[in-house]
PDB file of C-alpha atoms and ligand atoms in Angstrom:
ATOM      1  CA  UNK A   7      -3.483  -6.430  21.375  1.00  0.00           C
ATOM      2  CA  UNK A   8      -2.223  -7.691  18.149  1.00  0.00           C
ATOM      3  CA  UNK A   9      -1.540  -5.780  14.833  1.00  0.00           C
ATOM      4  CA  UNK A  10      -1.675  -6.508  11.319  1.00  0.00           C
ATOM      5  CA  UNK A  11       1.127  -5.137   9.116  1.00  0.00           C
ATOM      6  CA  UNK A  12      -0.407  -4.084   5.952  1.00  0.00           C
ATOM      7  CA  UNK A  13       2.873  -4.331   3.902  1.00  0.00           C
ATOM      8  CA  UNK A  14       4.442  -6.707   1.538  1.00  0.00           C
ATOM      9  CA  UNK A  15       7.699  -5.062   1.333  1.00  0.00           C
ATOM     10  CA  UNK A  16      10.203  -7.036   2.913  1.00  0.00           C
ATOM     11  CA  UNK A  17      12.434  -4.042   4.078  1.00  0.00           C
ATOM     12  CA  UNK A  18       9.475  -2.149   5.463  1.00  0.00           C
ATOM     13  CA  UNK A  19       8.255  -5.179   7.688  1.00  0.00           C
ATOM     14  CA  UNK A  20      11.781  -6.210   8.986  1.00  0.00           C
ATOM     15  CA  UNK A  21      12.008  -2.614  10.415  1.00  0.00           C
ATOM     16  CA  UNK A  22       8.529  -1.879  11.562  1.00  0.00           C
ATOM     17  CA  UNK A  23       8.284  -5.458  13.407  1.00  0.00           C
ATOM     18  CA  UNK A  24      11.805  -4.680  15.057  1.00  0.00           C
ATOM     19  CA  UNK A  25      10.483  -1.241  16.136  1.00  0.00           C
ATOM     20  CA  UNK A  26       6.903  -2.363  17.302  1.00  0.00           C
ATOM     21  CA  UNK A  27       8.227  -5.229  19.032  1.00  0.00           C
ATOM     22  CA  UNK A  28      10.474  -3.047  21.237  1.00  0.00           C
ATOM     23  CA  UNK A  29       7.274  -1.026  21.900  1.00  0.00           C
ATOM     24  CA  UNK A  30       5.900  -4.484  23.332  1.00  0.00           C
ATOM     25  CA  UNK A  31       3.285  -4.870  20.678  1.00  0.00           C
ATOM     26  CA  UNK A  32       2.474  -8.386  19.287  1.00  0.00           C
ATOM     27  CA  UNK A  33       2.893  -7.477  15.477  1.00  0.00           C
ATOM     28  CA  UNK A  34       2.167 -10.202  12.536  1.00  0.00           C
ATOM     29  CA  UNK A  35       2.391  -9.084   8.337  1.00  0.00           C
ATOM     30  CA  UNK A  36      -0.652  -9.654   6.468  1.00  0.00           C
ATOM     31  CA  UNK A  37       0.684 -12.645   4.522  1.00  0.00           C
ATOM     32  CA  UNK A  38       1.603 -14.297   7.847  1.00  0.00           C
ATOM     33  CA  UNK A  39      -2.221 -13.823   8.887  1.00  0.00           C
ATOM     34  CA  UNK A  40      -3.023 -15.510   5.371  1.00  0.00           C
ATOM     35  CA  UNK A  41      -3.875 -12.356   3.682  1.00  0.00           C
ATOM     36  CA  UNK A  42      -2.874 -11.888   0.040  1.00  0.00           C
ATOM     37  CA  UNK A  43      -3.259  -8.055  -0.874  1.00  0.00           C
ATOM     38  CA  UNK A  44      -2.038  -5.239  -2.655  1.00  0.00           C
ATOM     39  CA  UNK A  45      -4.490  -2.078  -1.818  1.00  0.00           C
ATOM     40  CA  UNK A  46      -4.208   0.552  -4.999  1.00  0.00           C
ATOM     41  CA  UNK A  47      -2.285   3.600  -3.530  1.00  0.00           C
ATOM     42  CA  UNK A  48      -4.743   6.027  -4.841  1.00  0.00           C
ATOM     43  CA  UNK A  49      -4.108   8.801  -2.408  1.00  0.00           C
ATOM     44  CA  UNK A  50      -2.297  11.807  -3.068  1.00  0.00           C
ATOM     45  CA  UNK A  51      -0.507  12.103   0.280  1.00  0.00           C
ATOM     46  CA  UNK A  52       1.505   9.643   2.344  1.00  0.00           C
ATOM     47  CA  UNK A  53      -1.210   9.832   5.258  1.00  0.00           C
ATOM     48  CA  UNK A  54      -4.201   9.269   2.729  1.00  0.00           C
ATOM     49  CA  UNK A  55      -2.248   5.999   1.085  1.00  0.00           C
ATOM     50  CA  UNK A  56      -1.431   4.667   4.736  1.00  0.00           C
ATOM     51  CA  UNK A  57      -4.743   4.756   5.619  1.00  0.00           C
ATOM     52  CA  UNK A  58      -5.962   3.243   2.304  1.00  0.00           C
ATOM     53  CA  UNK A  59      -3.626   0.251   3.035  1.00  0.00           C
ATOM     54  CA  UNK A  60      -4.418  -0.082   6.646  1.00  0.00           C
ATOM     55  CA  UNK A  61      -8.241  -0.099   6.353  1.00  0.00           C
ATOM     56  CA  UNK A  62      -8.174  -2.794   3.545  1.00  0.00           C
ATOM     57  CA  UNK A  63      -6.144  -5.143   5.557  1.00  0.00           C
ATOM     58  CA  UNK A  64      -8.185  -4.254   8.625  1.00  0.00           C
ATOM     59  CA  UNK A  65     -11.513  -4.847   6.840  1.00  0.00           C
ATOM     60  CA  UNK A  66     -10.375  -8.094   5.332  1.00  0.00           C
ATOM     61  CA  UNK A  67      -9.324  -9.397   8.771  1.00  0.00           C
ATOM     62  CA  UNK A  68     -11.210  -7.864  11.468  1.00  0.00           C
ATOM     63  CA  UNK A  69      -8.272  -6.734  13.298  1.00  0.00           C
ATOM     64  CA  UNK A  70      -6.317  -3.594  13.911  1.00  0.00           C
ATOM     65  CA  UNK A  71      -3.921  -3.192  11.107  1.00  0.00           C
ATOM     66  CA  UNK A  72      -0.846  -0.742  10.914  1.00  0.00           C
ATOM     67  CA  UNK A  73       0.555   0.460   7.366  1.00  0.00           C
ATOM     68  CA  UNK A  74       3.441   2.713   6.429  1.00  0.00           C
ATOM     69  CA  UNK A  75       3.300   4.884   3.372  1.00  0.00           C
ATOM     70  CA  UNK A  76       6.855   6.525   2.709  1.00  0.00           C
ATOM     71  CA  UNK A  77       9.174   8.072   0.204  1.00  0.00           C
ATOM     72  CA  UNK A  78      11.702  10.056  -0.943  1.00  0.00           C
ATOM     73  CA  UNK A  79      11.165  13.761  -1.367  1.00  0.00           C
ATOM     74  CA  UNK A  80      14.036  15.332  -3.373  1.00  0.00           C
ATOM     75  CA  UNK A  81      14.320  19.172  -2.926  1.00  0.00           C
ATOM     76  CA  UNK A  82      15.970  19.750  -6.627  1.00  0.00           C
ATOM     77  CA  UNK A  83      13.048  17.619  -8.408  1.00  0.00           C
ATOM     78  CA  UNK A  84      10.426  19.773  -6.514  1.00  0.00           C
ATOM     79  CA  UNK A  85       9.791  16.680  -3.712  1.00  0.00           C
ATOM     80  CA  UNK A  86       9.623  14.102  -6.504  1.00  0.00           C
ATOM     81  CA  UNK A  87       9.737  11.073  -6.376  1.00  0.00           C
ATOM     82  CA  UNK A  88       7.322  11.449  -3.207  1.00  0.00           C
ATOM     83  CA  UNK A  89       4.337   9.303  -3.127  1.00  0.00           C
ATOM     84  CA  UNK A  90       5.736   7.758  -6.088  1.00  0.00           C
ATOM     85  CA  UNK A  91       8.659   6.791  -4.870  1.00  0.00           C
ATOM     86  CA  UNK A  92       7.881   2.956  -5.240  1.00  0.00           C
ATOM     87  CA  UNK A  93       6.812   3.588  -8.892  1.00  0.00           C
ATOM     88  CA  UNK A  94       9.425   6.089  -9.723  1.00  0.00           C
ATOM     89  CA  UNK A  95      10.448   5.794 -13.452  1.00  0.00           C
ATOM     90  CA  UNK A  96       6.937   3.560 -14.174  1.00  0.00           C
ATOM     91  CA  UNK A  97       7.451   0.427 -16.229  1.00  0.00           C
ATOM     92  CA  UNK A  98      10.767   1.351 -17.271  1.00  0.00           C
ATOM     93  CA  UNK A  99      12.055   0.638 -13.885  1.00  0.00           C
ATOM     94  CA  UNK A 100      11.454  -2.688 -12.268  1.00  0.00           C
ATOM     95  CA  UNK A 101      13.632  -2.688  -9.109  1.00  0.00           C
ATOM     96  CA  UNK A 102      15.317  -0.735  -6.298  1.00  0.00           C
ATOM     97  CA  UNK A 103      18.415  -0.356  -8.481  1.00  0.00           C
ATOM     98  CA  UNK A 104      16.802   0.713 -11.676  1.00  0.00           C
ATOM     99  CA  UNK A 105      14.933   3.511  -9.592  1.00  0.00           C
ATOM    100  CA  UNK A 106      18.047   4.786  -7.754  1.00  0.00           C
ATOM    101  CA  UNK A 107      19.829   4.767 -11.175  1.00  0.00           C
ATOM    102  CA  UNK A 108      17.082   6.991 -12.567  1.00  0.00           C
ATOM    103  CA  UNK A 109      17.299   9.361  -9.561  1.00  0.00           C
ATOM    104  CA  UNK A 110      20.938   9.764 -10.003  1.00  0.00           C
ATOM    105  CA  UNK A 111      20.761  10.295 -13.596  1.00  0.00           C
ATOM    106  CA  UNK A 112      18.100  13.217 -12.799  1.00  0.00           C
ATOM    107  CA  UNK A 113      20.263  14.787 -10.676  1.00  0.00           C
ATOM    108  CA  UNK A 114      23.415  14.622 -12.964  1.00  0.00           C
ATOM    109  CA  UNK A 115      25.319  17.978 -12.579  1.00  0.00           C
ATOM    110  CA  UNK A 116      22.856  18.969  -9.922  1.00  0.00           C
ATOM    111  CA  UNK A 117      24.536  20.833  -6.808  1.00  0.00           C
ATOM    112  CA  UNK A 118      21.652  20.936  -4.448  1.00  0.00           C
ATOM    113  CA  UNK A 119      21.549  17.276  -3.066  1.00  0.00           C
ATOM    114  CA  UNK A 120      19.538  17.801  -0.406  1.00  0.00           C
ATOM    115  CA  UNK A 121      16.333  15.181   0.197  1.00  0.00           C
ATOM    116  CA  UNK A 122      14.431  14.034   2.970  1.00  0.00           C
ATOM    117  CA  UNK A 123      12.598  10.696   3.638  1.00  0.00           C
ATOM    118  CA  UNK A 124       9.180  11.032   4.856  1.00  0.00           C
ATOM    119  CA  UNK A 125       7.063   8.218   6.560  1.00  0.00           C
ATOM    120  CA  UNK A 126       3.207   8.210   7.602  1.00  0.00           C
ATOM    121  CA  UNK A 127       1.868   5.508   9.921  1.00  0.00           C
ATOM    122  CA  UNK A 128      -1.840   4.618   9.898  1.00  0.00           C
ATOM    123  CA  UNK A 129      -3.278   2.462  12.528  1.00  0.00           C
ATOM    124  CA  UNK A 130      -7.424   1.402  11.408  1.00  0.00           C
ATOM    125  CA  UNK A 131      -9.140  -0.616  14.228  1.00  0.00           C
ATOM    126  CA  UNK A 132     -12.178  -2.830  13.203  1.00  0.00           C
ATOM    127  CA  UNK A 133     -14.598   0.266  14.771  1.00  0.00           C
ATOM    128  CA  UNK A 134     -13.667   2.609  12.212  1.00  0.00           C
ATOM    129  CA  UNK A 135     -11.121   4.569  14.552  1.00  0.00           C
ATOM    130  CA  UNK A 136      -7.796   5.711  12.803  1.00  0.00           C
ATOM    131  CA  UNK A 137      -4.830   6.791  14.326  1.00  0.00           C
ATOM    132  CA  UNK A 138      -1.898   8.571  12.350  1.00  0.00           C
ATOM    133  CA  UNK A 139       1.506   9.814  12.876  1.00  0.00           C
ATOM    134  CA  UNK A 140       4.396  11.048  11.068  1.00  0.00           C
ATOM    135  CA  UNK A 141       8.118  11.057  10.920  1.00  0.00           C
ATOM    136  CA  UNK A 142      10.924  12.752   8.517  1.00  0.00           C
ATOM    137  CA  UNK A 143      14.617  12.288   8.361  1.00  0.00           C
ATOM    138  CA  UNK A 144      16.872  14.701   6.395  1.00  0.00           C
ATOM    139  CA  UNK A 145      19.983  13.892   4.363  1.00  0.00           C
ATOM    140  CA  UNK A 146      21.438  14.471   1.249  1.00  0.00           C
ATOM    141  CA  UNK A 147      21.547  12.414  -2.181  1.00  0.00           C
ATOM    142  CA  UNK A 148      25.120  10.883  -3.162  1.00  0.00           C
ATOM    143  CA  UNK A 149      26.968  10.642  -6.467  1.00  0.00           C
ATOM    144  CA  UNK A 150      26.791   6.900  -6.134  1.00  0.00           C
ATOM    145  CA  UNK A 151      25.427   4.178  -4.430  1.00  0.00           C
ATOM    146  CA  UNK A 152      27.362   2.855  -1.366  1.00  0.00           C
ATOM    147  CA  UNK A 153      26.389   0.049   1.445  1.00  0.00           C
ATOM    148  CA  UNK A 154      24.490  -2.970   1.304  1.00  0.00           C
ATOM    149  CA  UNK A 155      21.786  -2.771   3.973  1.00  0.00           C
ATOM    150  CA  UNK A 156      18.208  -1.489   4.063  1.00  0.00           C
ATOM    151  CA  UNK A 157      16.342  -1.116   0.654  1.00  0.00           C
ATOM    152  CA  UNK A 158      14.958   1.045  -1.550  1.00  0.00           C
ATOM    153  CA  UNK A 159      16.697   4.633  -1.771  1.00  0.00           C
ATOM    154  CA  UNK A 160      19.007   3.659   1.194  1.00  0.00           C
ATOM    155  CA  UNK A 161      22.244   3.354  -0.633  1.00  0.00           C
ATOM    156  CA  UNK A 162      22.233   7.009  -2.005  1.00  0.00           C
ATOM    157  CA  UNK A 163      20.662   8.692   1.002  1.00  0.00           C
ATOM    158  CA  UNK A 164      23.592  10.159   3.058  1.00  0.00           C
ATOM    159  CA  UNK A 165      23.034  11.458   6.981  1.00  0.00           C
ATOM    160  CA  UNK A 166      24.199  14.469   7.927  1.00  0.00           C
ATOM    161  CA  UNK A 167      27.304  14.521   9.906  1.00  0.00           C
ATOM    162  CA  UNK A 168      27.532  11.136   9.360  1.00  0.00           C
ATOM    163  CA  UNK A 169      29.568  10.644   6.172  1.00  0.00           C
ATOM    164  CA  UNK A 170      27.413   7.219   5.660  1.00  0.00           C
ATOM    165  CA  UNK A 171      24.665   6.394   3.778  1.00  0.00           C
ATOM    166  CA  UNK A 172      21.390   4.580   5.149  1.00  0.00           C
ATOM    167  CA  UNK A 173      22.599   1.415   3.551  1.00  0.00           C
ATOM    168  CA  UNK A 174      25.836   1.527   5.684  1.00  0.00           C
ATOM    169  CA  UNK A 175      24.265   1.833   9.045  1.00  0.00           C
ATOM    170  CA  UNK A 176      24.870  -1.165  11.315  1.00  0.00           C
ATOM    171  CA  UNK A 177      21.769  -3.158  13.181  1.00  0.00           C
ATOM    172  CA  UNK A 178      19.584  -1.047  14.994  1.00  0.00           C
ATOM    173  CA  UNK A 179      21.099   2.383  13.774  1.00  0.00           C
ATOM    174  CA  UNK A 180      18.639   2.904  11.045  1.00  0.00           C
ATOM    175  CA  UNK A 181      15.599   2.427  13.140  1.00  0.00           C
ATOM    176  CA  UNK A 182      16.942   5.160  15.471  1.00  0.00           C
ATOM    177  CA  UNK A 183      17.341   7.711  12.830  1.00  0.00           C
ATOM    178  CA  UNK A 184      15.074   6.851  10.198  1.00  0.00           C
ATOM    179  CA  UNK A 185      11.769   8.352   9.185  1.00  0.00           C
ATOM    180  CA  UNK A 186       9.887   5.209  10.004  1.00  0.00           C
ATOM    181  CA  UNK A 187      11.562   4.949  13.356  1.00  0.00           C
ATOM    182  CA  UNK A 188      10.433   8.330  14.399  1.00  0.00           C
ATOM    183  CA  UNK A 189       6.938   8.158  13.083  1.00  0.00           C
ATOM    184  CA  UNK A 190       6.561   4.763  14.919  1.00  0.00           C
ATOM    185  CA  UNK A 191       7.757   6.575  18.063  1.00  0.00           C
ATOM    186  CA  UNK A 192       4.974   9.241  17.216  1.00  0.00           C
ATOM    187  CA  UNK A 193       2.617   6.601  16.757  1.00  0.00           C
ATOM    188  CA  UNK A 194       3.603   4.936  20.076  1.00  0.00           C
ATOM    189  CA  UNK A 195       2.666   7.972  21.947  1.00  0.00           C
ATOM    190  CA  UNK A 196      -0.545   8.177  19.880  1.00  0.00           C
ATOM    191  CA  UNK A 197      -1.472   4.677  20.911  1.00  0.00           C
ATOM    192  CA  UNK A 198      -0.948   5.163  24.485  1.00  0.00           C
ATOM    193  CA  UNK A 199      -3.291   8.314  24.585  1.00  0.00           C
ATOM    194  CA  UNK A 200      -6.036   6.447  22.616  1.00  0.00           C
ATOM    195  CA  UNK A 201      -5.937   3.395  25.214  1.00  0.00           C
ATOM    196  CA  UNK A 202      -5.809   5.529  27.759  1.00  0.00           C
ATOM    197  CA  UNK A 203      -8.948   7.373  26.571  1.00  0.00           C
ATOM    198  CA  UNK A 204     -10.909   4.327  26.359  1.00  0.00           C
TER     199      UNK A 204
HETATM  200  P1  IMP M   8       5.316   2.602  -0.616  1.00  0.00           P
HETATM  201  O1  IMP M   8       5.017   3.247   0.831  1.00  0.00           O
HETATM  202  O2  IMP M   8       4.850   1.218  -0.414  1.00  0.00           O
HETATM  203  O3  IMP M   8       4.547   3.666  -1.646  1.00  0.00           O
HETATM  204  O4  IMP M   8       6.688   2.545  -1.016  1.00  0.00           O
HETATM  205  C1  IMP M   8       7.510   3.660  -0.389  1.00  0.00           C
HETATM  206  C2  IMP M   8       8.630   3.404  -1.305  1.00  0.00           C
HETATM  207  O5  IMP M   8       9.503   4.603  -0.941  1.00  0.00           O
HETATM  208  C3  IMP M   8       9.732   2.228  -0.978  1.00  0.00           C
HETATM  209  O6  IMP M   8       9.382   1.330  -2.349  1.00  0.00           O
HETATM  210  C4  IMP M   8      11.063   3.083  -1.381  1.00  0.00           C
HETATM  211  O7  IMP M   8      11.473   2.945  -2.627  1.00  0.00           O
HETATM  212  C5  IMP M   8      11.189   4.398  -0.802  1.00  0.00           C
HETATM  213  N1  IMP M   8      11.251   4.403   0.555  1.00  0.00           N
HETATM  214  C6  IMP M   8      10.417   4.412   1.921  1.00  0.00           C
HETATM  215  N2  IMP M   8      11.225   4.428   2.786  1.00  0.00           N
HETATM  216  C7  IMP M   8      12.494   4.032   2.703  1.00  0.00           C
HETATM  217  C8  IMP M   8      13.504   3.538   3.369  1.00  0.00           C
HETATM  218  O8  IMP M   8      13.419   3.414   4.662  1.00  0.00           O
HETATM  219  N3  IMP M   8      14.586   3.521   2.737  1.00  0.00           N
HETATM  220  C9  IMP M   8      14.970   3.568   1.180  1.00  0.00           C
HETATM  221  N4  IMP M   8      13.715   3.953   0.557  1.00  0.00           N
HETATM  222  C10 IMP M   8      12.618   3.868   0.929  1.00  0.00           C
END
């Protein structure tokens, strides 16, 4: 079965392709399938937004589509930026570096640096069926960015007992521990059950 990845985020697409191809699935991005689409994320939860994005691509192409909605939840900020992680700071922040700098500024002097990454994967099938799966990864926010890998908030997200940020991990290390890697593993199990029930 072929799946369309409903995302235009290069960092996410790279990780999702690597993980899903390990699971033996054939995956192509929506742009590779000729679809230029940015669905409006009007949901209030990661799950709602993941379903919105997957459903938009599935409806447009008539093929099963998978989307990830994810973000960073910082304890001292009451779970912010959360579902608004990609839009943190609004118009004032135009790229990942500016959003990271805003996060560090908002945490200045804060001792509680606990945070977690959250991912929800949704898969929508042309018959309307929906599968969802979640994954989380706990860590702490550093005082300054470190590392060149990954994307988004990776340079300021340090993993417990590692002393390294997500952006300092090598090769497939991030996918083995990340929220997205975990969510996709859970999704794989749900997909197996779904296919077995048919
Ligand atoms: P969305 O799912 O398209 O709404 O965007 C999720 C946003 O959360 C990204 O643009 C990043 O800012 C952040 N994010 C999600 N996953 C990761 C990750 O694996 N590393 C770093 N930042 C992430």
